[in-house]
XYZ file of C-alpha atoms in Angstrom:
658
model
C 28.415 -156.219 50.366
C 31.732 -154.666 49.060
C 34.817 -155.556 51.447
C 37.829 -153.555 51.662
C 41.410 -155.317 52.136
C 40.477 -156.735 55.470
C 37.295 -158.523 54.458
C 35.203 -155.814 56.348
C 32.810 -153.349 54.565
C 34.536 -149.888 53.734
C 32.096 -147.714 55.932
C 32.737 -150.165 58.828
C 36.431 -149.602 58.549
C 36.068 -145.844 58.243
C 34.402 -145.796 61.672
C 37.105 -147.644 63.325
C 37.567 -144.905 66.049
C 34.112 -146.214 67.359
C 34.693 -149.708 67.028
C 37.292 -152.177 68.746
C 40.067 -153.437 66.589
C 39.316 -156.979 67.613
C 36.226 -157.943 69.787
C 35.297 -161.509 71.198
C 32.521 -162.426 72.700
C 31.607 -165.766 74.337
C 34.677 -167.617 72.437
C 34.991 -171.248 73.056
C 37.309 -173.785 71.876
C 37.205 -177.614 72.154
C 39.388 -180.091 70.406
C 37.850 -183.467 69.561
C 39.838 -186.499 69.229
C 37.631 -189.510 68.156
C 34.893 -189.581 70.981
C 36.988 -187.532 73.205
C 36.167 -183.767 73.453
C 38.881 -181.418 75.247
C 37.513 -177.829 75.902
C 40.323 -175.304 76.075
C 38.579 -171.875 76.078
C 35.151 -171.200 78.072
C 33.455 -168.098 77.085
C 36.303 -165.569 76.471
C 34.987 -162.047 76.317
C 37.698 -159.478 75.030
C 38.121 -156.068 73.533
C 41.190 -154.923 71.845
C 41.453 -151.161 70.409
C 44.049 -149.754 67.802
C 47.303 -148.878 69.084
C 47.029 -151.131 72.604
C 49.857 -152.957 73.702
C 48.440 -156.195 75.604
C 49.861 -159.058 77.182
C 48.092 -162.140 77.910
C 49.713 -164.028 80.489
C 49.353 -167.536 81.763
C 50.716 -170.895 82.740
C 51.191 -173.601 80.354
C 48.018 -175.161 79.264
C 46.018 -172.240 80.364
C 44.845 -171.605 76.714
C 46.737 -168.646 75.771
C 48.459 -169.932 72.774
C 45.012 -171.349 71.680
C 43.539 -167.680 72.174
C 46.334 -166.211 70.190
C 45.582 -168.625 67.063
C 42.092 -167.566 67.344
C 43.232 -163.691 67.342
C 45.303 -164.247 64.573
C 42.940 -166.024 62.200
C 44.960 -169.065 62.384
C 42.116 -171.144 64.204
C 38.512 -170.723 64.239
C 36.474 -171.008 67.427
C 34.025 -173.711 68.394
C 31.432 -171.030 69.524
C 30.942 -167.431 70.153
C 31.642 -164.600 67.805
C 34.616 -162.831 66.597
C 34.317 -159.477 65.130
C 37.432 -157.419 63.339
C 36.351 -153.959 62.955
C 32.827 -154.647 63.831
C 32.575 -157.208 61.090
C 31.882 -161.115 61.932
C 34.929 -163.089 60.569
C 32.777 -166.331 60.996
C 31.548 -165.838 57.530
C 34.918 -165.172 55.987
C 36.162 -167.980 53.529
C 39.859 -169.428 53.722
C 41.286 -166.717 51.224
C 39.487 -163.964 53.197
C 41.213 -164.917 56.213
C 44.508 -165.204 54.390
C 43.901 -161.800 53.101
C 43.208 -160.813 56.692
C 46.206 -162.277 58.240
C 48.276 -160.828 55.296
C 47.141 -157.201 55.405
C 46.421 -156.833 59.092
C 48.695 -159.090 61.394
C 52.104 -159.803 61.790
C 53.287 -162.878 63.742
C 56.315 -163.441 65.832
C 56.719 -167.201 67.046
C 58.458 -168.442 69.947
C 60.213 -170.797 67.592
C 60.670 -168.267 65.101
C 59.048 -170.236 62.250
C 61.607 -169.262 59.367
C 61.571 -171.274 56.155
C 65.052 -173.163 56.335
C 65.684 -173.021 52.826
C 65.412 -169.400 52.241
C 67.548 -166.524 53.101
C 66.799 -164.090 55.912
C 65.776 -161.445 53.258
C 63.549 -164.051 51.690
C 61.950 -164.914 54.614
C 61.264 -161.204 55.430
C 59.669 -160.885 51.824
C 57.109 -163.628 52.023
C 54.139 -161.577 53.042
C 55.084 -159.291 50.097
C 55.188 -162.012 47.735
C 51.581 -162.787 48.609
C 50.271 -159.283 48.545
C 51.797 -158.755 44.918
C 54.411 -156.380 45.910
C 56.827 -155.919 42.809
C 60.260 -157.862 43.345
C 62.409 -154.527 43.289
C 60.209 -152.817 45.798
C 60.103 -155.664 48.421
C 63.670 -156.400 48.174
C 64.501 -152.964 48.837
C 61.577 -152.837 52.045
C 63.308 -156.210 53.268
C 66.837 -154.804 52.977
C 65.551 -151.799 54.946
C 63.739 -153.483 57.587
C 66.858 -155.821 58.322
C 69.109 -152.776 58.519
C 66.746 -151.141 60.886
C 66.895 -154.174 63.310
C 70.678 -154.480 63.006
C 70.818 -157.386 60.244
C 72.107 -155.458 57.601
C 74.885 -157.908 56.675
C 72.719 -161.020 57.460
C 70.350 -160.641 54.487
C 71.905 -163.560 52.648
C 72.335 -165.844 55.553
C 70.062 -168.728 56.148
C 68.261 -169.343 59.386
C 70.748 -171.999 60.544
C 73.631 -169.415 60.104
C 71.846 -166.937 62.408
C 71.745 -167.083 66.046
C 68.160 -167.224 68.246
C 68.067 -163.534 68.756
C 68.830 -162.587 65.177
C 66.318 -165.286 63.760
C 63.521 -163.512 66.067
C 64.412 -160.412 64.755
C 64.090 -161.685 61.012
C 60.803 -163.070 62.364
C 59.958 -159.531 63.525
C 61.040 -157.802 60.268
C 58.647 -160.308 58.422
C 55.987 -159.364 60.688
C 56.555 -155.847 59.725
C 56.985 -156.414 55.901
C 53.256 -155.498 54.959
C 52.877 -152.902 57.743
C 52.186 -155.340 60.471
C 49.484 -152.948 62.160
C 48.836 -155.904 64.596
C 51.749 -157.650 66.122
C 50.864 -161.212 67.510
C 54.062 -162.296 69.597
C 53.895 -165.801 71.030
C 56.501 -166.325 73.551
C 58.730 -164.132 71.815
C 61.666 -164.266 74.461
C 60.935 -167.803 75.423
C 63.784 -169.234 73.373
C 66.241 -166.438 73.921
C 68.752 -165.574 76.538
C 68.237 -162.511 78.763
C 70.159 -160.123 76.475
C 68.239 -161.355 73.582
C 65.153 -161.250 75.071
C 65.440 -157.629 76.162
C 66.383 -156.768 73.059
C 63.144 -158.129 71.415
C 61.023 -156.653 74.179
C 62.632 -153.133 73.472
C 61.715 -153.349 69.805
C 58.114 -154.555 70.631
C 57.850 -151.433 72.859
C 59.253 -149.317 70.017
C 56.635 -150.635 67.771
C 54.001 -149.842 70.116
C 55.166 -146.323 70.392
C 54.848 -146.083 66.519
C 51.390 -146.738 66.624
C 51.545 -150.835 66.079
C 48.976 -152.789 68.203
C 50.777 -155.459 70.069
C 49.269 -158.709 71.331
C 51.784 -160.423 73.550
C 51.585 -164.085 74.596
C 53.822 -164.859 77.401
C 53.988 -167.064 80.622
C 56.576 -164.530 82.343
C 54.723 -162.043 84.349
C 57.853 -159.965 84.369
C 57.962 -159.779 80.579
C 53.903 -158.970 80.465
C 54.431 -156.222 83.172
C 56.423 -154.384 80.125
C 52.519 -154.150 78.508
C 50.221 -151.302 78.921
C 47.247 -153.895 79.679
C 48.071 -157.371 81.081
C 45.152 -159.864 80.830
C 45.771 -162.926 83.104
C 44.246 -166.241 81.652
C 43.732 -169.287 83.435
C 41.952 -172.752 82.721
C 40.600 -171.242 79.448
C 39.005 -168.213 81.322
C 40.250 -164.567 81.636
C 40.374 -163.999 85.407
C 41.998 -160.259 85.369
C 41.543 -157.789 82.508
C 41.916 -153.940 83.623
C 39.864 -153.205 80.347
C 40.896 -151.415 77.365
C 44.017 -148.985 77.505
C 43.782 -147.043 73.918
C 46.984 -144.773 73.690
C 46.525 -141.200 73.368
C 46.915 -139.046 70.271
C 45.507 -139.628 66.939
C 43.851 -142.736 65.932
C 46.296 -145.076 64.069
C 45.896 -145.410 60.355
C 44.132 -148.647 59.235
C 43.865 -147.503 55.443
C 43.558 -150.787 53.275
C 46.479 -151.710 51.258
C 45.989 -152.065 47.509
C 45.885 -155.555 46.488
C 48.260 -155.834 43.751
C 48.203 -159.479 43.013
C 47.657 -161.072 39.586
C 47.405 -164.412 38.511
C 50.475 -164.019 36.346
C 52.445 -162.672 39.538
C 51.244 -165.712 41.411
C 52.099 -168.232 38.917
C 55.932 -166.544 38.519
C 56.201 -166.241 42.550
C 54.947 -169.919 42.845
C 57.700 -170.920 40.055
C 60.573 -169.370 41.835
C 59.532 -170.859 45.180
C 59.134 -174.212 43.655
C 62.483 -174.014 41.972
C 64.008 -172.907 45.067
C 62.655 -175.904 46.989
C 63.737 -178.416 44.201
C 67.061 -176.874 44.396
C 67.220 -177.480 48.094
C 66.215 -181.283 47.485
C 67.811 -181.736 44.506
C 68.852 -185.275 44.982
C 65.331 -186.461 45.770
C 64.390 -184.147 42.717
C 66.830 -186.171 40.353
C 65.270 -189.395 41.481
C 61.695 -188.216 40.859
C 62.854 -187.528 37.405
C 64.454 -190.665 36.780
C 60.907 -192.562 36.631
C 59.736 -189.600 34.182
C 62.905 -189.861 31.975
C 62.567 -193.704 31.735
C 59.083 -193.439 30.888
C 59.541 -190.949 27.936
C 62.497 -192.454 26.610
C 61.027 -195.781 26.573
C 57.904 -194.421 24.777
C 59.900 -192.608 21.951
C 62.461 -195.485 21.421
C 59.690 -198.110 21.312
C 57.477 -196.083 19.193
C 60.652 -195.177 16.799
C 61.617 -199.161 16.578
C 58.099 -199.884 15.941
C 57.486 -197.260 13.145
C 60.845 -198.412 11.795
C 59.952 -202.031 11.657
C 56.826 -201.134 9.977
C 58.013 -198.865 7.323
C 60.863 -201.510 6.501
C 57.978 -204.271 5.785
C 56.041 -201.605 3.918
C 59.039 -200.693 1.844
C 59.679 -204.385 1.280
C 56.234 -205.228 -0.049
C 56.080 -201.852 -1.864
C 59.288 -202.784 -3.633
C 57.635 -206.206 -4.708
C 55.052 -203.970 -6.177
C 51.418 -202.556 -4.810
C 49.994 -202.703 -8.155
C 50.356 -206.392 -8.611
C 47.990 -209.331 -8.571
C 48.913 -212.654 -8.240
C 47.306 -215.509 -9.597
C 48.419 -219.054 -8.086
C 47.385 -222.420 -9.164
C 44.906 -224.471 -6.602
C 41.452 -224.034 -5.465
C 40.787 -221.864 -2.387
C 40.697 -223.678 0.832
C 41.140 -227.308 -0.724
C 43.869 -229.673 -0.055
C 44.823 -233.150 -1.051
C 44.628 -232.575 -4.817
C 46.976 -231.617 -7.802
C 47.097 -227.824 -7.762
C 50.197 -227.489 -10.183
C 48.535 -228.181 -13.293
C 46.187 -225.209 -13.656
C 47.636 -222.448 -15.208
C 49.397 -222.117 -18.599
C 50.800 -219.739 -20.763
C 47.729 -219.389 -22.710
C 46.159 -218.086 -19.515
C 48.730 -215.478 -19.330
C 48.152 -214.114 -22.951
C 44.371 -214.126 -22.205
C 44.916 -211.967 -19.095
C 47.025 -209.502 -20.786
C 44.347 -208.607 -23.170
C 42.059 -207.587 -20.274
C 41.752 -203.584 -19.947
C 43.889 -202.086 -17.116
C 46.301 -204.583 -17.401
C 49.718 -203.098 -17.788
C 51.734 -206.648 -17.989
C 50.611 -210.228 -17.656
C 54.069 -212.081 -16.542
C 54.143 -215.836 -16.409
C 56.817 -217.445 -13.663
C 58.008 -220.882 -13.314
C 60.534 -221.564 -10.559
C 63.141 -224.324 -9.774
C 66.071 -224.890 -7.684
C 68.969 -224.809 -9.804
C 72.999 -224.919 -9.408
C 74.981 -222.400 -11.446
C 78.723 -222.635 -12.078
C 81.293 -220.449 -13.469
C 84.973 -221.660 -13.456
C 85.334 -223.701 -10.366
C 82.610 -221.801 -8.479
C 78.946 -223.517 -7.857
C 76.076 -221.394 -6.408
C 73.136 -223.278 -5.461
C 70.280 -220.669 -6.326
C 66.619 -220.120 -7.641
C 65.364 -220.107 -11.320
C 62.748 -217.740 -12.366
C 61.784 -218.456 -16.063
C 59.699 -215.726 -16.949
C 58.830 -212.957 -19.820
C 60.481 -209.721 -20.845
C 57.702 -207.908 -19.322
C 58.787 -208.979 -15.935
C 60.939 -205.981 -15.337
C 57.947 -203.839 -16.080
C 55.344 -205.613 -13.847
C 58.045 -205.658 -11.052
C 59.525 -202.346 -11.530
C 62.769 -203.906 -11.282
C 65.587 -202.205 -13.260
C 68.801 -203.747 -14.519
C 71.991 -202.602 -13.067
C 74.326 -203.613 -15.938
C 73.739 -204.954 -19.349
C 70.212 -205.664 -20.492
C 66.993 -207.909 -19.614
C 66.328 -210.443 -22.074
C 63.716 -209.537 -24.945
C 60.558 -210.916 -26.317
C 62.660 -212.102 -29.133
C 65.004 -214.022 -26.939
C 61.737 -215.730 -25.751
C 60.545 -216.419 -29.252
C 63.655 -218.162 -30.313
C 64.256 -219.918 -27.313
C 67.650 -218.018 -26.494
C 70.054 -219.506 -23.664
C 70.470 -216.274 -22.160
C 70.386 -215.451 -18.413
C 70.031 -212.331 -15.966
C 71.925 -212.534 -12.495
C 70.535 -211.292 -9.314
C 73.249 -209.479 -7.290
C 73.701 -212.105 -4.972
C 74.377 -214.782 -7.502
C 76.554 -212.553 -9.526
C 78.645 -211.687 -6.512
C 78.846 -215.386 -5.604
C 80.242 -216.567 -9.055
C 82.305 -213.504 -10.346
C 83.064 -211.445 -7.267
C 83.967 -207.976 -8.356
C 84.509 -209.024 -12.040
C 82.264 -208.000 -14.849
C 79.797 -211.054 -15.912
C 78.188 -209.520 -18.726
C 78.909 -211.474 -21.918
C 80.359 -214.401 -19.866
C 78.815 -217.861 -20.011
C 77.672 -219.774 -16.800
C 76.333 -223.324 -16.832
C 72.911 -223.838 -15.451
C 72.338 -227.224 -14.612
C 75.316 -228.037 -16.852
C 73.613 -226.275 -19.781
C 75.550 -223.052 -20.885
C 73.774 -219.715 -20.615
C 75.150 -216.373 -21.671
C 74.887 -213.662 -18.977
C 73.471 -210.137 -20.705
C 72.570 -208.434 -17.403
C 72.523 -207.981 -13.721
C 69.793 -206.855 -11.764
C 69.817 -203.824 -9.177
C 69.878 -205.216 -5.546
C 66.487 -205.731 -4.116
C 67.100 -206.966 -0.505
C 65.162 -209.577 1.520
C 61.352 -210.021 1.309
C 59.314 -209.543 4.579
C 59.370 -213.250 5.283
C 63.386 -213.262 4.864
C 63.873 -214.448 1.505
C 66.830 -213.037 -0.440
C 65.535 -211.655 -3.673
C 68.650 -211.247 -5.205
C 69.925 -214.834 -4.932
C 68.057 -215.721 -8.271
C 68.712 -216.279 -12.169
C 66.183 -215.065 -14.597
C 65.740 -217.003 -17.855
C 63.053 -216.707 -20.768
C 60.102 -218.699 -20.112
C 60.281 -220.909 -23.293
C 63.909 -221.670 -22.597
C 63.541 -222.429 -19.216
C 60.422 -224.549 -19.600
C 61.664 -226.390 -22.460
C 65.510 -227.362 -21.367
C 65.635 -226.594 -17.316
C 62.066 -227.469 -15.855
C 60.540 -229.750 -18.557
C 57.245 -228.259 -17.415
C 54.603 -226.197 -19.346
C 52.518 -225.283 -16.137
C 53.087 -222.274 -14.135
C 54.094 -221.390 -10.534
C 52.143 -218.282 -10.680
C 51.061 -215.385 -13.111
C 51.903 -211.931 -11.959
C 49.450 -209.051 -13.478
C 50.535 -205.453 -13.228
C 47.515 -203.071 -13.462
C 47.704 -199.892 -14.975
C 45.350 -197.659 -12.463
C 45.549 -199.062 -9.006
C 42.164 -197.273 -8.010
C 40.740 -199.935 -10.145
C 42.806 -202.691 -9.190
C 39.807 -204.831 -7.449
C 37.572 -204.445 -10.489
C 40.346 -205.836 -12.689
C 40.890 -208.730 -9.975
C 37.239 -209.509 -10.562
C 37.509 -209.474 -14.270
C 40.696 -211.888 -14.070
C 38.766 -214.300 -11.895
C 35.800 -214.489 -14.437
C 38.171 -214.840 -17.266
C 39.951 -217.812 -15.521
C 36.779 -219.402 -14.539
C 35.449 -219.241 -17.822
C 38.305 -220.800 -19.340
C 38.935 -223.617 -16.688
C 35.221 -224.126 -15.951
C 36.052 -224.205 -12.365
C 37.644 -222.070 -9.567
C 41.084 -224.023 -9.607
C 43.168 -220.835 -8.908
C 43.701 -218.191 -6.332
C 44.321 -214.380 -6.589
C 46.250 -212.347 -4.077
C 45.924 -208.457 -4.348
C 49.245 -206.802 -3.261
C 47.378 -203.644 -2.005
C 45.070 -205.600 0.301
C 48.251 -207.493 1.686
C 50.056 -204.166 1.993
C 46.987 -202.896 4.205
C 46.953 -205.825 6.318
C 50.568 -205.940 7.084
C 50.505 -202.198 7.749
C 47.365 -202.796 10.384
C 49.282 -205.871 11.954
C 52.322 -203.571 12.260
C 50.213 -200.757 13.770
C 48.850 -203.121 16.187
C 52.474 -204.186 17.412
C 53.507 -200.525 17.548
C 50.553 -199.635 19.766
C 51.433 -202.547 22.037
C 54.970 -201.630 22.279
C 53.943 -198.002 23.215
C 51.447 -199.355 25.422
C 54.223 -201.407 27.546
C 56.339 -198.284 27.489
C 53.321 -196.208 28.529
C 53.098 -198.213 31.578
C 56.513 -197.130 32.949
C 55.499 -193.586 32.396
C 52.512 -194.072 34.408
C 54.886 -195.692 37.018
C 56.945 -192.568 36.706
C 53.815 -190.610 37.462
C 53.008 -192.346 40.589
C 56.630 -191.757 41.903
C 56.188 -188.219 41.359
C 52.832 -188.257 43.431
C 54.823 -190.232 46.085
C 57.549 -187.849 46.249
C 55.394 -184.896 46.261
C 53.229 -186.404 49.278
C 56.549 -186.779 50.949
C 57.543 -183.248 50.175
C 54.131 -182.174 51.532
C 54.376 -183.964 54.524
C 58.254 -182.893 55.285
C 57.358 -179.187 54.507
C 54.057 -178.952 56.562
C 55.582 -176.243 58.910
C 56.487 -174.331 55.890
C 53.040 -174.389 54.392
C 51.682 -173.456 58.087
C 54.195 -170.160 57.948
C 53.221 -169.474 54.433
C 49.463 -169.518 55.468
C 50.087 -167.399 58.426
C 51.917 -165.049 56.303
C 48.783 -164.451 54.211
C 49.124 -167.131 51.419
C 45.757 -168.125 49.735
C 44.771 -171.638 48.763
C 45.620 -171.022 45.259
C 49.178 -169.854 46.328
C 50.006 -173.226 47.870
C 48.429 -175.190 45.229
C 50.174 -173.569 42.570
C 53.565 -174.082 44.415
C 53.132 -177.659 44.902
C 51.526 -178.290 41.372
C 54.153 -176.264 39.715
C 56.924 -178.069 41.608
C 55.281 -181.504 40.024
C 55.140 -180.124 36.669
C 58.662 -178.454 36.776
C 60.015 -182.298 37.654
C 57.578 -183.666 34.603
C 58.831 -180.934 32.220
C 62.522 -181.166 32.950
C 62.253 -185.275 33.120
C 60.120 -185.075 29.833
C 62.747 -183.271 27.894
C 65.528 -185.257 29.243
C 63.386 -187.970 28.346
C 62.951 -187.047 24.682
C 66.834 -186.465 24.406
C 67.540 -189.887 25.919
C 64.815 -191.449 23.626
C 65.998 -190.265 20.463
C 69.571 -190.995 21.482
C 68.754 -194.506 22.314
C 66.958 -194.842 18.990
C 70.043 -193.470 17.322
C 72.293 -195.927 19.181
C 69.734 -198.772 18.371
C 69.771 -197.814 14.486
C 73.616 -197.962 14.365
C 73.465 -201.771 14.854
C 71.190 -202.153 12.075
C 67.858 -201.977 13.500
C 65.438 -200.174 11.143
C 64.351 -196.945 12.971
C 61.898 -193.955 11.906
C 61.777 -190.804 13.914
C 58.305 -188.757 13.724
C 57.294 -185.636 15.595
C 54.170 -187.397 16.897
C 55.597 -189.836 19.295
C 58.024 -186.879 20.589
C 55.036 -184.401 21.296
C 52.868 -187.602 22.794
C 55.377 -188.548 25.205
C 56.148 -185.016 26.083
C 52.731 -184.153 26.668
C 51.977 -187.376 28.412
C 54.761 -186.365 30.885
C 53.543 -182.939 31.463
C 49.952 -184.344 32.129
C 51.453 -186.941 34.355
C 52.842 -184.078 36.542
C 49.755 -182.393 36.348
C 47.389 -185.180 37.319
C 49.755 -187.119 39.969
C 50.835 -183.691 41.365
C 47.432 -182.359 42.008
C 46.374 -184.461 44.748
C 49.440 -183.786 46.824
C 49.367 -180.032 46.037
C 45.453 -179.976 46.893
C 46.393 -181.723 50.266
C 48.841 -178.832 51.052
C 46.682 -176.072 49.999
C 43.707 -177.297 52.157
C 45.709 -178.012 55.506
C 44.556 -175.888 58.590
C 47.033 -173.344 59.367
C 47.188 -173.848 63.313
C 47.688 -177.621 62.443
C 50.426 -177.274 59.774
C 52.274 -174.734 62.056
C 52.167 -177.283 65.260
C 53.738 -180.041 62.753
C 57.044 -181.220 63.496
């Protein structure tokens, strides 16, 4: 059946003249505490018609406040039937009850129940926020109501800046914001001085004269006597009731309001409320931000360091050549036998004739002393061929590399690495100068471009290159090779070329007395290792992000506990479950989003500072997006439980919270 704004059938609402506005039949209410059941209301029968001014009077503990909570749909009865305009409200959902409170009722509480962090005007506007009234319209209506009640100059004051009488008038203005066709006033003069109390009662009588239905709860007989109908309640039972006393004149208008709420407007208003709450608890919000900031910054900085280290190693290996096969002497997985006399120069030439081989280069190493003038330098020797610079893709910075002709004629020429050249000559030009290599004069014909350190820390520039023939004859006295470096032309066929080299050497040597290392495979292995380390770093950093998320949840739980009464006020003025859920969830999301944004800046800044000290750093968009997304998700996940707890509080329990 289609329901109007109050949740009752439209046909029923049109028959209001023949139907009580509120009708209670056999209402009971008991409170359960463990195994103890305390009955408060015992079979209340009551009918209230539109436009009546009803006072329910009774001593403390008589059940009158419990009855008011049931009348205002803040609480549900334990038994009996409650009909609003003929419709049983027992079948109403939480949101339908909220809509009934929002559109039909206005509450005036003894303790005012104003939201401490909001101004008088913002307090008055609360019901209109949940009915979807546009901001400009509700601002104007709130100002009009405050002006009518003599508070025109107090709209921007907060509750603690107002007197008790002024706070109660703000409460009345709030009750009238959405029309307030039924005003429920619970001890409205109980906390006021006599003058303020008289003013409030004058207002209520004026509202009654204007057609509002007034239900006044009081313990003071003199206050109750101002109503047209006085109902006495004692020990949870009505002991005196003169019966309905509808006012003369036309039936009050109960045309339902048009619900103008929308999902977008709800989110916008929830965001405003959340920002106001965060601003009111700024220091706590900053502390909550801190956990997210540290988590996000750690993730970004750690991943930047990990990616930087990975890229540095990859660059170093790539600089050595990724299209290379390195053939070393010695059988795989064997020890205790001579592994130095297995590769010779003839193997190099045979390998060079294989297809897809760009260059086959012999390498023979030794530790040598190089002297120029009075300067000695202990360095490494590499006796190799003219194709070395082709295989290694290593250019000459000045001069030339030795040639095949120099090899053929056993020329005593040398090419220096940058470290060796700097140690011997400083800033002077070494080209054409003679150096002593193990006391044998060699002419310097070139200097190599700087290469840097290997992944294992060896300085590749601390070296001297000489022709293999010269080095073998005059410096090392050996014809066997340390290794053979093979450069392949097509890297996609490097595995096939490796197999061909292996078969060739097996055929030549008659046994597997060599090992072949594929640099492309080495690069893949190192890359996988670095990826694992990067993931490890990221995981460690992500733990701090999770800890930050737990901090968000803890702070939001504290916030819900501290603001339980505010939640009750919002529910009493018509907030739906989703409104409360959105408000607290958006608070958590705002904290996480702002913390994530600051964390991104802090992480990038930290990485820049670390890079300034020489640590390799690599920035990429993925860690930034990942960290910020995780921060946002953290707010969503860890903020949901506190938000859900707030949204499912019982209004009457929330209002009773201290």
